[in-house]
Short mmCIF file of C-alpha atoms in Angstrom, two decimals:
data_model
loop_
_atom_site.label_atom_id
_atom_site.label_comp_id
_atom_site.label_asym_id
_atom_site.label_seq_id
_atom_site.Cartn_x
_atom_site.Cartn_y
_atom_site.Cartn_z
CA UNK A 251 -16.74 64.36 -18.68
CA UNK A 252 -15.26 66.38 -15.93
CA UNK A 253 -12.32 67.56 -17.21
CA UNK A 254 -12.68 70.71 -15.03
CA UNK A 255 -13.42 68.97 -11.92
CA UNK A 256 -10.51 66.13 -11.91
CA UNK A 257 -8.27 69.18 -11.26
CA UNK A 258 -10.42 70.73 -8.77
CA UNK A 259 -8.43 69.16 -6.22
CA UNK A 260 -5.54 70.44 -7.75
CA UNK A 261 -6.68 74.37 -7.12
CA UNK A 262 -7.82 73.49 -3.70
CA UNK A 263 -4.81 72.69 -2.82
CA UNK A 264 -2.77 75.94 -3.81
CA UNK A 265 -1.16 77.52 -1.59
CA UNK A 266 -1.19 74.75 0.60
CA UNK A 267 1.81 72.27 1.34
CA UNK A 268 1.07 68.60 -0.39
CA UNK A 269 3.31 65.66 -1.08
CA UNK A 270 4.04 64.66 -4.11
CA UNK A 271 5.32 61.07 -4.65
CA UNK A 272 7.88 60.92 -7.89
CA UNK A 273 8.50 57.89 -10.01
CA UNK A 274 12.19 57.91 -8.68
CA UNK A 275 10.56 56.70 -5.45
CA UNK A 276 11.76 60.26 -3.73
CA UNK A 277 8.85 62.31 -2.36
CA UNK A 278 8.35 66.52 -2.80
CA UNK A 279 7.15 68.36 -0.09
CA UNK A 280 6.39 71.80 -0.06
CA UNK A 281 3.87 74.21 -1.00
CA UNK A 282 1.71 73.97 -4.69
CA UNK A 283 1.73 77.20 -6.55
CA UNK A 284 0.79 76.41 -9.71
CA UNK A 285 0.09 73.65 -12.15
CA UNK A 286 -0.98 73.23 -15.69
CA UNK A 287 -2.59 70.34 -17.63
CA UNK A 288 0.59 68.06 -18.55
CA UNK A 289 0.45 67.97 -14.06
CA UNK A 290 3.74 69.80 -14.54
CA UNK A 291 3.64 71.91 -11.17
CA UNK A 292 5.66 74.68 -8.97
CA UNK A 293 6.49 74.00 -5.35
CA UNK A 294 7.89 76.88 -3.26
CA UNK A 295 10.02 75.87 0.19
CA UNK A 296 10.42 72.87 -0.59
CA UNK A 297 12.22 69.46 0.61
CA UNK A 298 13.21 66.49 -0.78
CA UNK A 299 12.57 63.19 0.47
CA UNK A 300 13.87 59.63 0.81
CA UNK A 301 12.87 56.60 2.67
CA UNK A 302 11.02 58.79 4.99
CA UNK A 303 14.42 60.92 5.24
CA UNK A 304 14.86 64.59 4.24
CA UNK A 305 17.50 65.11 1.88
CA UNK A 306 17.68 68.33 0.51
CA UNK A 307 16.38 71.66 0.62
CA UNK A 308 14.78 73.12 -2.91
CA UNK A 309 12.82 76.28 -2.04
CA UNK A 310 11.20 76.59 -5.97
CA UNK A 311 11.02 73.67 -7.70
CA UNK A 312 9.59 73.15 -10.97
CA UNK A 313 8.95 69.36 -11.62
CA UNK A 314 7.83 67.65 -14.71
CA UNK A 315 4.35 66.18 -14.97
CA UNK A 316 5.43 62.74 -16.30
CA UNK A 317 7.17 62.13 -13.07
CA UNK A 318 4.80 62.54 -10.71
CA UNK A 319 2.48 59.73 -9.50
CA UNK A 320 0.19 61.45 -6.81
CA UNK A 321 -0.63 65.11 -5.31
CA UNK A 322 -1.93 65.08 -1.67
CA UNK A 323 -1.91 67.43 0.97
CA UNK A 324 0.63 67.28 3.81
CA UNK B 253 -17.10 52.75 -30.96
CA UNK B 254 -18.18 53.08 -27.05
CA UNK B 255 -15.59 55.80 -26.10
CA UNK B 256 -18.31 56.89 -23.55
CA UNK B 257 -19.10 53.67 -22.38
CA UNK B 258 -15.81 52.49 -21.17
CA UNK B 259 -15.86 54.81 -18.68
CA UNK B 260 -19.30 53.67 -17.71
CA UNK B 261 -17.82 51.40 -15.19
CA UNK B 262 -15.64 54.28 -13.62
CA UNK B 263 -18.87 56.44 -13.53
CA UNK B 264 -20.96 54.21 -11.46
CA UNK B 265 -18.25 53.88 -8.88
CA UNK B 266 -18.19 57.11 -8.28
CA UNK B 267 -18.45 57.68 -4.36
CA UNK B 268 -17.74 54.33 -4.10
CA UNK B 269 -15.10 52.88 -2.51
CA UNK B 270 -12.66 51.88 -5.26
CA UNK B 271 -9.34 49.99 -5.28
CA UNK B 272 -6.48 51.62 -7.37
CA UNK B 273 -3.57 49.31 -8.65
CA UNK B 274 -0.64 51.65 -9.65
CA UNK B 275 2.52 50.49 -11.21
CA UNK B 276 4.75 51.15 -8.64
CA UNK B 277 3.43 48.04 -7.30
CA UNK B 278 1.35 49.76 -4.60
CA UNK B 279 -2.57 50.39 -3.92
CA UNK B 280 -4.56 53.28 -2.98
CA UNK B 281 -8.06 52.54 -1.85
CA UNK B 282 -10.15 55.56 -1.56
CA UNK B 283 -13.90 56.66 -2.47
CA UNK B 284 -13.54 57.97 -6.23
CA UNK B 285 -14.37 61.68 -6.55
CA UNK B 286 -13.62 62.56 -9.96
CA UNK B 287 -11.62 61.23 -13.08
CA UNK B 288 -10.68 62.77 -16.30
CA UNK B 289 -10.72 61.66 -20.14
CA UNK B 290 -6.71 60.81 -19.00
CA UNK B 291 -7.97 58.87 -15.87
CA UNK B 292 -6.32 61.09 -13.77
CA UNK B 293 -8.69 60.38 -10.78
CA UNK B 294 -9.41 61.96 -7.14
CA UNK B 295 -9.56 59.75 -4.40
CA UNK B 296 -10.74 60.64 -1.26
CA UNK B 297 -10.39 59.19 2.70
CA UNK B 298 -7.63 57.16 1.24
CA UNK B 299 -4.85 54.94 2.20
CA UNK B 300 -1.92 53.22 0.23
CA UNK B 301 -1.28 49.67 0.64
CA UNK B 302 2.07 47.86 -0.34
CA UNK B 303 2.33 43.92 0.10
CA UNK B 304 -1.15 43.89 1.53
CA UNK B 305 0.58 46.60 4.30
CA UNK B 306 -1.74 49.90 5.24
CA UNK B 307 1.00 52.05 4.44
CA UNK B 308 -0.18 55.61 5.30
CA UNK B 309 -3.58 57.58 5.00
CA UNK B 310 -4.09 60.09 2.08
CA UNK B 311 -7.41 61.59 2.71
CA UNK B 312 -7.61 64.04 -0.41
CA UNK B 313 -5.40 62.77 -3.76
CA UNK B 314 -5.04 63.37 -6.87
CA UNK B 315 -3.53 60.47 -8.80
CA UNK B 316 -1.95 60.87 -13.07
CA UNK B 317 -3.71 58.56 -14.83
CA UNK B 318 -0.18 57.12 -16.84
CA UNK B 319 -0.10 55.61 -12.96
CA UNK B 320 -2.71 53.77 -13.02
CA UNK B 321 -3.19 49.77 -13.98
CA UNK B 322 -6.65 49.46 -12.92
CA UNK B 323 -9.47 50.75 -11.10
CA UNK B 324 -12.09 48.18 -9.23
CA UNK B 325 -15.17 48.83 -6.61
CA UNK B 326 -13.22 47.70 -2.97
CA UNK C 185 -5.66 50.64 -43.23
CA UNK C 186 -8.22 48.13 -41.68
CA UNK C 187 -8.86 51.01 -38.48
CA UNK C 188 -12.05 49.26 -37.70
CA UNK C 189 -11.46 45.91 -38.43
CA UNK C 190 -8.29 45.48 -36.33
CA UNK C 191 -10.54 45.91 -33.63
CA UNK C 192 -13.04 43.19 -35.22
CA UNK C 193 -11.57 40.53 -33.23
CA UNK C 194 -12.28 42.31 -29.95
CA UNK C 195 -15.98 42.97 -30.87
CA UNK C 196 -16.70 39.27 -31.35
CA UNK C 197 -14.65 38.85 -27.93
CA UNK C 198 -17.56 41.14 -25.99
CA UNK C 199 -19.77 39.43 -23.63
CA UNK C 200 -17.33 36.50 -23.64
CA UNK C 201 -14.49 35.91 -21.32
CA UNK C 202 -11.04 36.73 -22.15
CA UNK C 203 -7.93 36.66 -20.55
CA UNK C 204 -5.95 39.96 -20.45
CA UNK C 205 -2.41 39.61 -20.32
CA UNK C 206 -0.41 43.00 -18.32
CA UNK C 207 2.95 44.38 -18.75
CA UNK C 208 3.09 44.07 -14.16
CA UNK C 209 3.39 40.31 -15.64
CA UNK C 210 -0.01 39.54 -13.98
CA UNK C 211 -3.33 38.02 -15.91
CA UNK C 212 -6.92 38.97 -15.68
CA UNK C 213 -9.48 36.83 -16.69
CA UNK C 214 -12.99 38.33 -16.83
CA UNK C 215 -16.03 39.10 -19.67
CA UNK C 216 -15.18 41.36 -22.08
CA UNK C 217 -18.00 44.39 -21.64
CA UNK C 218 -16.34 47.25 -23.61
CA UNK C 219 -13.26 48.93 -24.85
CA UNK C 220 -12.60 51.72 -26.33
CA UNK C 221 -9.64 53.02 -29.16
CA UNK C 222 -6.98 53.18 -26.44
CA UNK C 223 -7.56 49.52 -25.28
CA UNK C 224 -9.02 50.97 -21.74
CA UNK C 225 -11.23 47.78 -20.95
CA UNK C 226 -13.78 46.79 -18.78
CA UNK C 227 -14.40 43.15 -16.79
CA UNK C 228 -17.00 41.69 -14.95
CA UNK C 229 -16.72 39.13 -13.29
CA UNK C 230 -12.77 38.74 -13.25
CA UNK C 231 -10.24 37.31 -11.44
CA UNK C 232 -6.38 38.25 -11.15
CA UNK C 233 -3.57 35.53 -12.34
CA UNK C 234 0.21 35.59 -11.71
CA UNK C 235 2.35 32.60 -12.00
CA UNK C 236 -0.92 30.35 -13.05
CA UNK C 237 -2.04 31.36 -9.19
CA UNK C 238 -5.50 32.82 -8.66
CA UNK C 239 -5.15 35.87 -6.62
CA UNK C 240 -8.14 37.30 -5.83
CA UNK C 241 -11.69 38.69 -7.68
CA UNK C 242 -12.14 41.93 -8.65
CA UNK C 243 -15.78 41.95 -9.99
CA UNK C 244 -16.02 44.93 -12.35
CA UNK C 245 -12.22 46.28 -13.47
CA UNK C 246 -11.76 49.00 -15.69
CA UNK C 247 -8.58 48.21 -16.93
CA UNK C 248 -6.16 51.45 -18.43
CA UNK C 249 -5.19 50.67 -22.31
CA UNK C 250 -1.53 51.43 -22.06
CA UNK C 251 -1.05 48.64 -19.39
CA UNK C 252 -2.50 46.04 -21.43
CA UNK C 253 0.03 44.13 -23.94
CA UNK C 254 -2.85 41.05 -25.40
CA UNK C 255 -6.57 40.06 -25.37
CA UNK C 256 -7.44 36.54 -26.31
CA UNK C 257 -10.96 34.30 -25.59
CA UNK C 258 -10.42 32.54 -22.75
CA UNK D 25 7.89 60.10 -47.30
CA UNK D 26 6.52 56.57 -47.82
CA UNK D 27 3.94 56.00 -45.40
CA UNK D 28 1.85 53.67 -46.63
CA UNK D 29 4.65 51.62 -47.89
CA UNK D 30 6.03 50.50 -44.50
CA UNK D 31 2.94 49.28 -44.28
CA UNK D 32 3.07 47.02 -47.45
CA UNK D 33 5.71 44.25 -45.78
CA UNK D 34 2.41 43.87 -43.31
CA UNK D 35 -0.18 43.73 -45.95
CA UNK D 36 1.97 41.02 -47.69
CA UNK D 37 1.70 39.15 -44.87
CA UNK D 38 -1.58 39.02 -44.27
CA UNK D 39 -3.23 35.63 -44.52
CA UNK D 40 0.67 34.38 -43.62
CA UNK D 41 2.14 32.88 -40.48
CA UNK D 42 4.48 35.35 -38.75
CA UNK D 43 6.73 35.72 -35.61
CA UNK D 44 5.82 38.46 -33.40
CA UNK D 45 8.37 39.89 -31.11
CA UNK D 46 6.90 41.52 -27.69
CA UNK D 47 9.06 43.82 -25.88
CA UNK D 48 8.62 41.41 -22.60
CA UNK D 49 10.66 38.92 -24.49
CA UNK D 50 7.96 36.53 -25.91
CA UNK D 51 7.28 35.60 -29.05
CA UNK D 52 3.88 34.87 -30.72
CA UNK D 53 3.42 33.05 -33.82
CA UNK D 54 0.38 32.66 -35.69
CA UNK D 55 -1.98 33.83 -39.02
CA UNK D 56 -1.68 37.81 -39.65
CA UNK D 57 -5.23 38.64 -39.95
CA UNK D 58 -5.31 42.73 -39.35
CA UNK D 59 -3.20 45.42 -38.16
CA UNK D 60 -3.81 49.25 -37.91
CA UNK D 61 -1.72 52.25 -37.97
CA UNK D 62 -0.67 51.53 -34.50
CA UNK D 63 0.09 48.40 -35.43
CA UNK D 64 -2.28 46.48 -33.33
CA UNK D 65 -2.49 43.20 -34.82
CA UNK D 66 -4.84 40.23 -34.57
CA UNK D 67 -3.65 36.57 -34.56
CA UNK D 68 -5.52 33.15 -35.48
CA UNK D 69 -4.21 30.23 -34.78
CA UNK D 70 -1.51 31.62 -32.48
CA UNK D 71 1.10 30.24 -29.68
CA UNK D 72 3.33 32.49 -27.09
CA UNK D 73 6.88 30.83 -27.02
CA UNK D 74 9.27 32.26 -24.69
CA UNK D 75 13.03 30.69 -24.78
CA UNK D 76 12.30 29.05 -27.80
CA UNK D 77 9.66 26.84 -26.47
CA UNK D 78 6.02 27.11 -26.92
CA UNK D 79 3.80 28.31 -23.79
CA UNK D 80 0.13 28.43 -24.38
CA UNK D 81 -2.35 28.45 -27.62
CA UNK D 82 -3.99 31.93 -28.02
CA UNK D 83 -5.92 30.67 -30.90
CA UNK D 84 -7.31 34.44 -32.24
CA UNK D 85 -5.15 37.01 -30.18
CA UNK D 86 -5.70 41.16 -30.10
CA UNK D 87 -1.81 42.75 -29.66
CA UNK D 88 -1.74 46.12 -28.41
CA UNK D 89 0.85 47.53 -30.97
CA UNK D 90 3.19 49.43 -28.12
CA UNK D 91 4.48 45.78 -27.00
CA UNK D 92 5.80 44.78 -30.22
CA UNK D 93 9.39 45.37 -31.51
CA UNK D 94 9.16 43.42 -34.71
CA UNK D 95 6.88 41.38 -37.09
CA UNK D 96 8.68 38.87 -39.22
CA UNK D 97 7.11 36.29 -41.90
CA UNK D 98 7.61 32.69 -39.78
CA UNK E 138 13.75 73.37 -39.36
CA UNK E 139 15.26 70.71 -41.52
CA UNK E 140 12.36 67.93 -40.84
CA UNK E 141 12.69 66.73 -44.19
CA UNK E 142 16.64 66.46 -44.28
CA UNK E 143 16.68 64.84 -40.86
CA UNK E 144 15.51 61.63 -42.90
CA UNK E 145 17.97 62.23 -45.85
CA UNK E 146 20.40 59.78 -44.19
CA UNK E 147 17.94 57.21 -43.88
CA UNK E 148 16.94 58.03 -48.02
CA UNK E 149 20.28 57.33 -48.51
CA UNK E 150 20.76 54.47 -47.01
CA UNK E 151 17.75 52.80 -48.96
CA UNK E 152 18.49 50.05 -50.43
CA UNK E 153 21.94 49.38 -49.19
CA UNK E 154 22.00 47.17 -45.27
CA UNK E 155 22.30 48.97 -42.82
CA UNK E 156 22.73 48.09 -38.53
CA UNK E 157 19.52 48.91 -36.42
CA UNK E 158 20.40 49.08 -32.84
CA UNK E 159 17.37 48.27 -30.65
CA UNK E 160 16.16 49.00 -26.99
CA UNK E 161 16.17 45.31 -26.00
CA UNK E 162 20.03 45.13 -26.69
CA UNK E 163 20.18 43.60 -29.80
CA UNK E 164 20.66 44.33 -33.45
CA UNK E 165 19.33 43.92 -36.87
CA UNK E 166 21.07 44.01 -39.79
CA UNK E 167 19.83 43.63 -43.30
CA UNK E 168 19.18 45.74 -46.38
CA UNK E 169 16.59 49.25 -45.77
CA UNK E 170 13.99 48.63 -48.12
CA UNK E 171 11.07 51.86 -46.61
CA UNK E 172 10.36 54.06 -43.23
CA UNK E 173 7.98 56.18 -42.04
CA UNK E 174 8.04 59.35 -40.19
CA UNK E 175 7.75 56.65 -36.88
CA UNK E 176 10.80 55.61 -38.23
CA UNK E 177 8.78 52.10 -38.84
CA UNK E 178 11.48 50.42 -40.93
CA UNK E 179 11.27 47.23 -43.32
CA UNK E 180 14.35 45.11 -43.39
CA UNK E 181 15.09 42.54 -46.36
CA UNK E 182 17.71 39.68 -46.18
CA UNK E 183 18.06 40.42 -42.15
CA UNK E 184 19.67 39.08 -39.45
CA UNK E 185 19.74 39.71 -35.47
CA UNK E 186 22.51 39.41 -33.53
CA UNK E 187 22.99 40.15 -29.88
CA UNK E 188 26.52 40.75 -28.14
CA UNK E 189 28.16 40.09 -31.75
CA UNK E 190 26.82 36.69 -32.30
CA UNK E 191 24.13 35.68 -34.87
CA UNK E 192 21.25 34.68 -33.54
CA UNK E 193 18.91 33.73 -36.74
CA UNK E 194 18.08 34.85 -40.55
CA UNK E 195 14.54 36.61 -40.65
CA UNK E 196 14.45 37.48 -44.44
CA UNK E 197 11.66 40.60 -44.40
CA UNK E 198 10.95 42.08 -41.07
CA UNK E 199 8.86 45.04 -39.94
CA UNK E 200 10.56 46.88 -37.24
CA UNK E 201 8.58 49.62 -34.90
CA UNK E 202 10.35 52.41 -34.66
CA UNK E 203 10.11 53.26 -30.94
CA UNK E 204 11.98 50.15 -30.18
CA UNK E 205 15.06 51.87 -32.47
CA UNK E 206 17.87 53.24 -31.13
CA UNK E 207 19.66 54.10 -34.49
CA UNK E 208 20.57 52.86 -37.81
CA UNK E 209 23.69 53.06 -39.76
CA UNK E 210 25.36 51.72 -42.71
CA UNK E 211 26.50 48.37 -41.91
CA UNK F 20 7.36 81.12 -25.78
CA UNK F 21 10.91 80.31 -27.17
CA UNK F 22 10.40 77.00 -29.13
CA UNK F 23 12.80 78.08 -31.69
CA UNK F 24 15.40 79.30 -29.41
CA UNK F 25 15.30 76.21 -27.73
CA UNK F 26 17.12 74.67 -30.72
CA UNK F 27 19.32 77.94 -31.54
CA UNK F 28 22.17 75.68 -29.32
CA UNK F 29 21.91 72.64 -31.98
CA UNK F 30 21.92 74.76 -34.58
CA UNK F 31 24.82 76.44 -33.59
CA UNK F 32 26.73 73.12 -33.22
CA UNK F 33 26.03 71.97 -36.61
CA UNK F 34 28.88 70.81 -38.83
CA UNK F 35 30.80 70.52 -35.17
CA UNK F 36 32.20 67.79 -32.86
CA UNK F 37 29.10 66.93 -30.28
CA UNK F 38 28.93 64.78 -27.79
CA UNK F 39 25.27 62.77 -27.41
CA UNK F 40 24.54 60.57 -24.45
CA UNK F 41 21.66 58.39 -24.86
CA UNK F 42 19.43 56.39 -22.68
CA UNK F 43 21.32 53.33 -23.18
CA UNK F 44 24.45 54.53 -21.31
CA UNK F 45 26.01 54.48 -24.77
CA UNK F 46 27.48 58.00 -25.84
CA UNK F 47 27.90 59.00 -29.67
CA UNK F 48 30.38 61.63 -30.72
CA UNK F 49 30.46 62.75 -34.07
CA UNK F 50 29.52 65.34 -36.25
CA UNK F 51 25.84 66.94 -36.27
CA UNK F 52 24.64 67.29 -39.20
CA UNK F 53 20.73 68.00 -39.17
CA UNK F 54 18.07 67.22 -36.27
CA UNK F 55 14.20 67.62 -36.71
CA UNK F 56 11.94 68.64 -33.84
CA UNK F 57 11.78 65.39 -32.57
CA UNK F 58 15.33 65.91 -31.66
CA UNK F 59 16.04 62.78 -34.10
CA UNK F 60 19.64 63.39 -35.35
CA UNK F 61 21.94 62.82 -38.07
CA UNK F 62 25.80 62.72 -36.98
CA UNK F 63 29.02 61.61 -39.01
CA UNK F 64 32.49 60.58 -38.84
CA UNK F 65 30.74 58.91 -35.53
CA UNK F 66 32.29 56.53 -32.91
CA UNK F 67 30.29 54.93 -30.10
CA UNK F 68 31.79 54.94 -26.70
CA UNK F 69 30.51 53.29 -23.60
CA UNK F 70 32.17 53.77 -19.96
CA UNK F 71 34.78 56.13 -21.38
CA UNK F 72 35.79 53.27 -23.99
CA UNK F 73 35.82 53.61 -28.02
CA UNK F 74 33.29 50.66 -28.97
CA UNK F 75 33.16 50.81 -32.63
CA UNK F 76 33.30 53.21 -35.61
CA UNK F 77 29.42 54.53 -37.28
CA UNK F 78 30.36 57.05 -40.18
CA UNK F 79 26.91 58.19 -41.10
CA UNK F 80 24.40 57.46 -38.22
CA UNK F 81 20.52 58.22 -37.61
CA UNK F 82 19.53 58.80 -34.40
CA UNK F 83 16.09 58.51 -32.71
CA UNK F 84 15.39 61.70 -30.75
CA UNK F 85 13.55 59.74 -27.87
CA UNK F 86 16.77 58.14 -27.05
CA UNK F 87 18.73 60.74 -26.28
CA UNK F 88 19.20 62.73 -22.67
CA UNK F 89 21.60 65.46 -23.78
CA UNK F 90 23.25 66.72 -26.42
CA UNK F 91 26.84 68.86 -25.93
CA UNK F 92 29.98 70.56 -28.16
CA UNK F 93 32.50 67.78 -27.87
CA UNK G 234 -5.54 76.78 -16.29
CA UNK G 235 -2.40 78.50 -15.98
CA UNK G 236 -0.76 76.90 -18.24
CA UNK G 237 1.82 79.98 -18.91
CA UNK G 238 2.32 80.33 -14.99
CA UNK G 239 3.47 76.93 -14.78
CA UNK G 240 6.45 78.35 -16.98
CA UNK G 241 6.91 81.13 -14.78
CA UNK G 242 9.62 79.67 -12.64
CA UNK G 243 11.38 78.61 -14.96
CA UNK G 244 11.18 82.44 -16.86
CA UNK G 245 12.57 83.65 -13.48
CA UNK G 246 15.52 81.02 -13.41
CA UNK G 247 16.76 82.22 -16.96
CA UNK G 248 20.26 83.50 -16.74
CA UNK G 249 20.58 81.86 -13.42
CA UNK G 250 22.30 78.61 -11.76
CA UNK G 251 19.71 75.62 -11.70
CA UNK G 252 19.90 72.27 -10.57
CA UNK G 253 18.36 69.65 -13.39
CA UNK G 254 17.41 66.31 -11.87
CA UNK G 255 17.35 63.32 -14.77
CA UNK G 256 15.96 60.57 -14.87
CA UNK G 257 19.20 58.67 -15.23
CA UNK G 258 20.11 59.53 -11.63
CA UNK G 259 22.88 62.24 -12.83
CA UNK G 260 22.18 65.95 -12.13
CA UNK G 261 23.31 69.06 -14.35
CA UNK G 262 24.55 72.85 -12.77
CA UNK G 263 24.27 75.46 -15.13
CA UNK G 264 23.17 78.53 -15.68
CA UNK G 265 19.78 77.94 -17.83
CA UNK G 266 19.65 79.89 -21.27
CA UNK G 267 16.31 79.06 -22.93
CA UNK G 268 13.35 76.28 -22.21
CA UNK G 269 10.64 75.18 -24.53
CA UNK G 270 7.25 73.79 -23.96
CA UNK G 271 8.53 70.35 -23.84
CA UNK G 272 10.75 71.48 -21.42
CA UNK G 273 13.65 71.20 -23.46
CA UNK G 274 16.18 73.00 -22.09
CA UNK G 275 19.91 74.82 -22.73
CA UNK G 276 22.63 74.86 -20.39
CA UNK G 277 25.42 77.17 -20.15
CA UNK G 278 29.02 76.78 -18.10
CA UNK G 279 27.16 73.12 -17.25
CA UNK G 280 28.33 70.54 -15.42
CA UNK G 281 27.27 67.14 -14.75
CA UNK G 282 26.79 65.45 -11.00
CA UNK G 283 26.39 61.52 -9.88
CA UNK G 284 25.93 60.95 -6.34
CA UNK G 285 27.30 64.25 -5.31
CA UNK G 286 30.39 63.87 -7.61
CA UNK G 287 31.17 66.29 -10.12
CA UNK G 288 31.46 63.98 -12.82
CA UNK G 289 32.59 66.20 -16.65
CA UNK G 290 32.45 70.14 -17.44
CA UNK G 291 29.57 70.12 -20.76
CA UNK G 292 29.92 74.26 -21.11
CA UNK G 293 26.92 74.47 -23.56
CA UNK G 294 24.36 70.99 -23.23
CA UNK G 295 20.94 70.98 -24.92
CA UNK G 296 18.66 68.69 -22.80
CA UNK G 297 15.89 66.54 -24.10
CA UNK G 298 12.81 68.06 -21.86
CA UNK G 299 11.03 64.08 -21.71
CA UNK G 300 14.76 63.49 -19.43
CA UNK G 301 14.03 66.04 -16.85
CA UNK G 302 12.84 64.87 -13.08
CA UNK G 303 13.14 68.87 -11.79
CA UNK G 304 14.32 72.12 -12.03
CA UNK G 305 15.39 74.07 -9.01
CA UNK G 306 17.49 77.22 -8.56
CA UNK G 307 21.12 76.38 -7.55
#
């Protein structure tokens, strides 16, 4: 199995901004620098969003695997 | 028991179109790229879908497999 | 402890169809091809359920274990 | 610590008509014929009641042990 | 770390009935006859009640523990 | 890493008043007297409170750590 | 994988302000003492936010890591 490769999409996308999408229903945006295997990752300039609304600022933000449903670039 | 096998089905739809049901109650339908022993997946050229709606394109995306309901050629 | 055998039932269940009954409330009914210890399935030849209502086929659906709460011959 | 004895109120049972609670708020009654250390259980003879009135025969029925919140003898 | 004596309050209460609070709102009380490190627990002589009323006798029940809250001498 | 540390704050507040809101929107307050690793708890002289209001009086009360969201010096 | 760098932002927040999201819709301002791998996590001079509101000073709080949305510098 590719364990490897399922995250390969992961490291391509370091350094680069991405959305995340929370269970919350509140979407991340900002830019991946690191992740580990539990999907708990590190954004840097970050935002927080709502209903297609920004609500906060959060430069580094470390959030919790569990929370997250998808990883895609901006 | 067929450990391997069960993910027989997800192997042969690999760079196939697929349709993911998540729990959130929306789709993503995307070719499959990769998925892990967690099915964490990668979809690619893909789009979520709520109510039936195109809601907006994804291209690259990584999805946690705790997400996921089920996976299904599109 | 009867590891194996609770899983007996499921065995003699393969190549038949079932009906899978889902925590989103929703049924599939399909033929049972495999499973493995987490209760990831896969169907051919299914068709979703909710509310008695038919709601569309899904051919082959590989189903994720943790979303499943019952498997019972159709 | 008593493992296997939490286990022996099942094994009694076995062979016996119980009530199964499910965490959606049905109840399934019918023969105890297995369970594992996850308790996953498998039902003969079994009927889904929700609200105290019966919904459906299951006759032999495969539990996934996460959806249950208690096993009682009927 | 005091693994052990975390469960010395539940020794203690063996054999003597307790209150189980559970997820789905309601309560069991009867007498603590085992558990297991899941905090699986077998009730004799039980009842449930929900908002303070009794709501039926279920004599020996097998309760899984990720559906308790916590348990207390009655 | 500082798994022990971690716990350095609950062991300092043993045989004290703490304050422990669960998941339920209940709060205990009692006295902690051991927790495992699994953040499962043992608190006495314990009263249960919900929206600021005394519900009813526990003594000696087990607590499963998954049910819990914070734990705090009353 | 970088498992270890994952943690780094949260090494670099130690002994500084952070904002913890929960999953219960409250946040918590303190300055952050000690994490674990499970993300537990210790507050000091804490506080505890609902929609915007400062809602109760908690001075020292131990927080159960599977309760955690995200951490973010203050």
């Amino acid at each position: 199995m590719d364990f490897e490769r399922a995250f390969d999409a992961l490291n391509q996308a370091k350094g680069k901004r991405v959305i995340v999408e929370l269970k919350n229903r509140k979407q991340l945006i900002g830019v991946l620098k690191v992740f580990d295997q539990h999907i708990n990752i590190v954004l840097e300039d970050a935002e927080e969003r709502e209903d297609g609304e920004m609500k906060r600022k959060l430069n580094t933000v470390f959030v919790r695997g569990d929370t997250i449903i998808l990883i895609s670039p901006a």
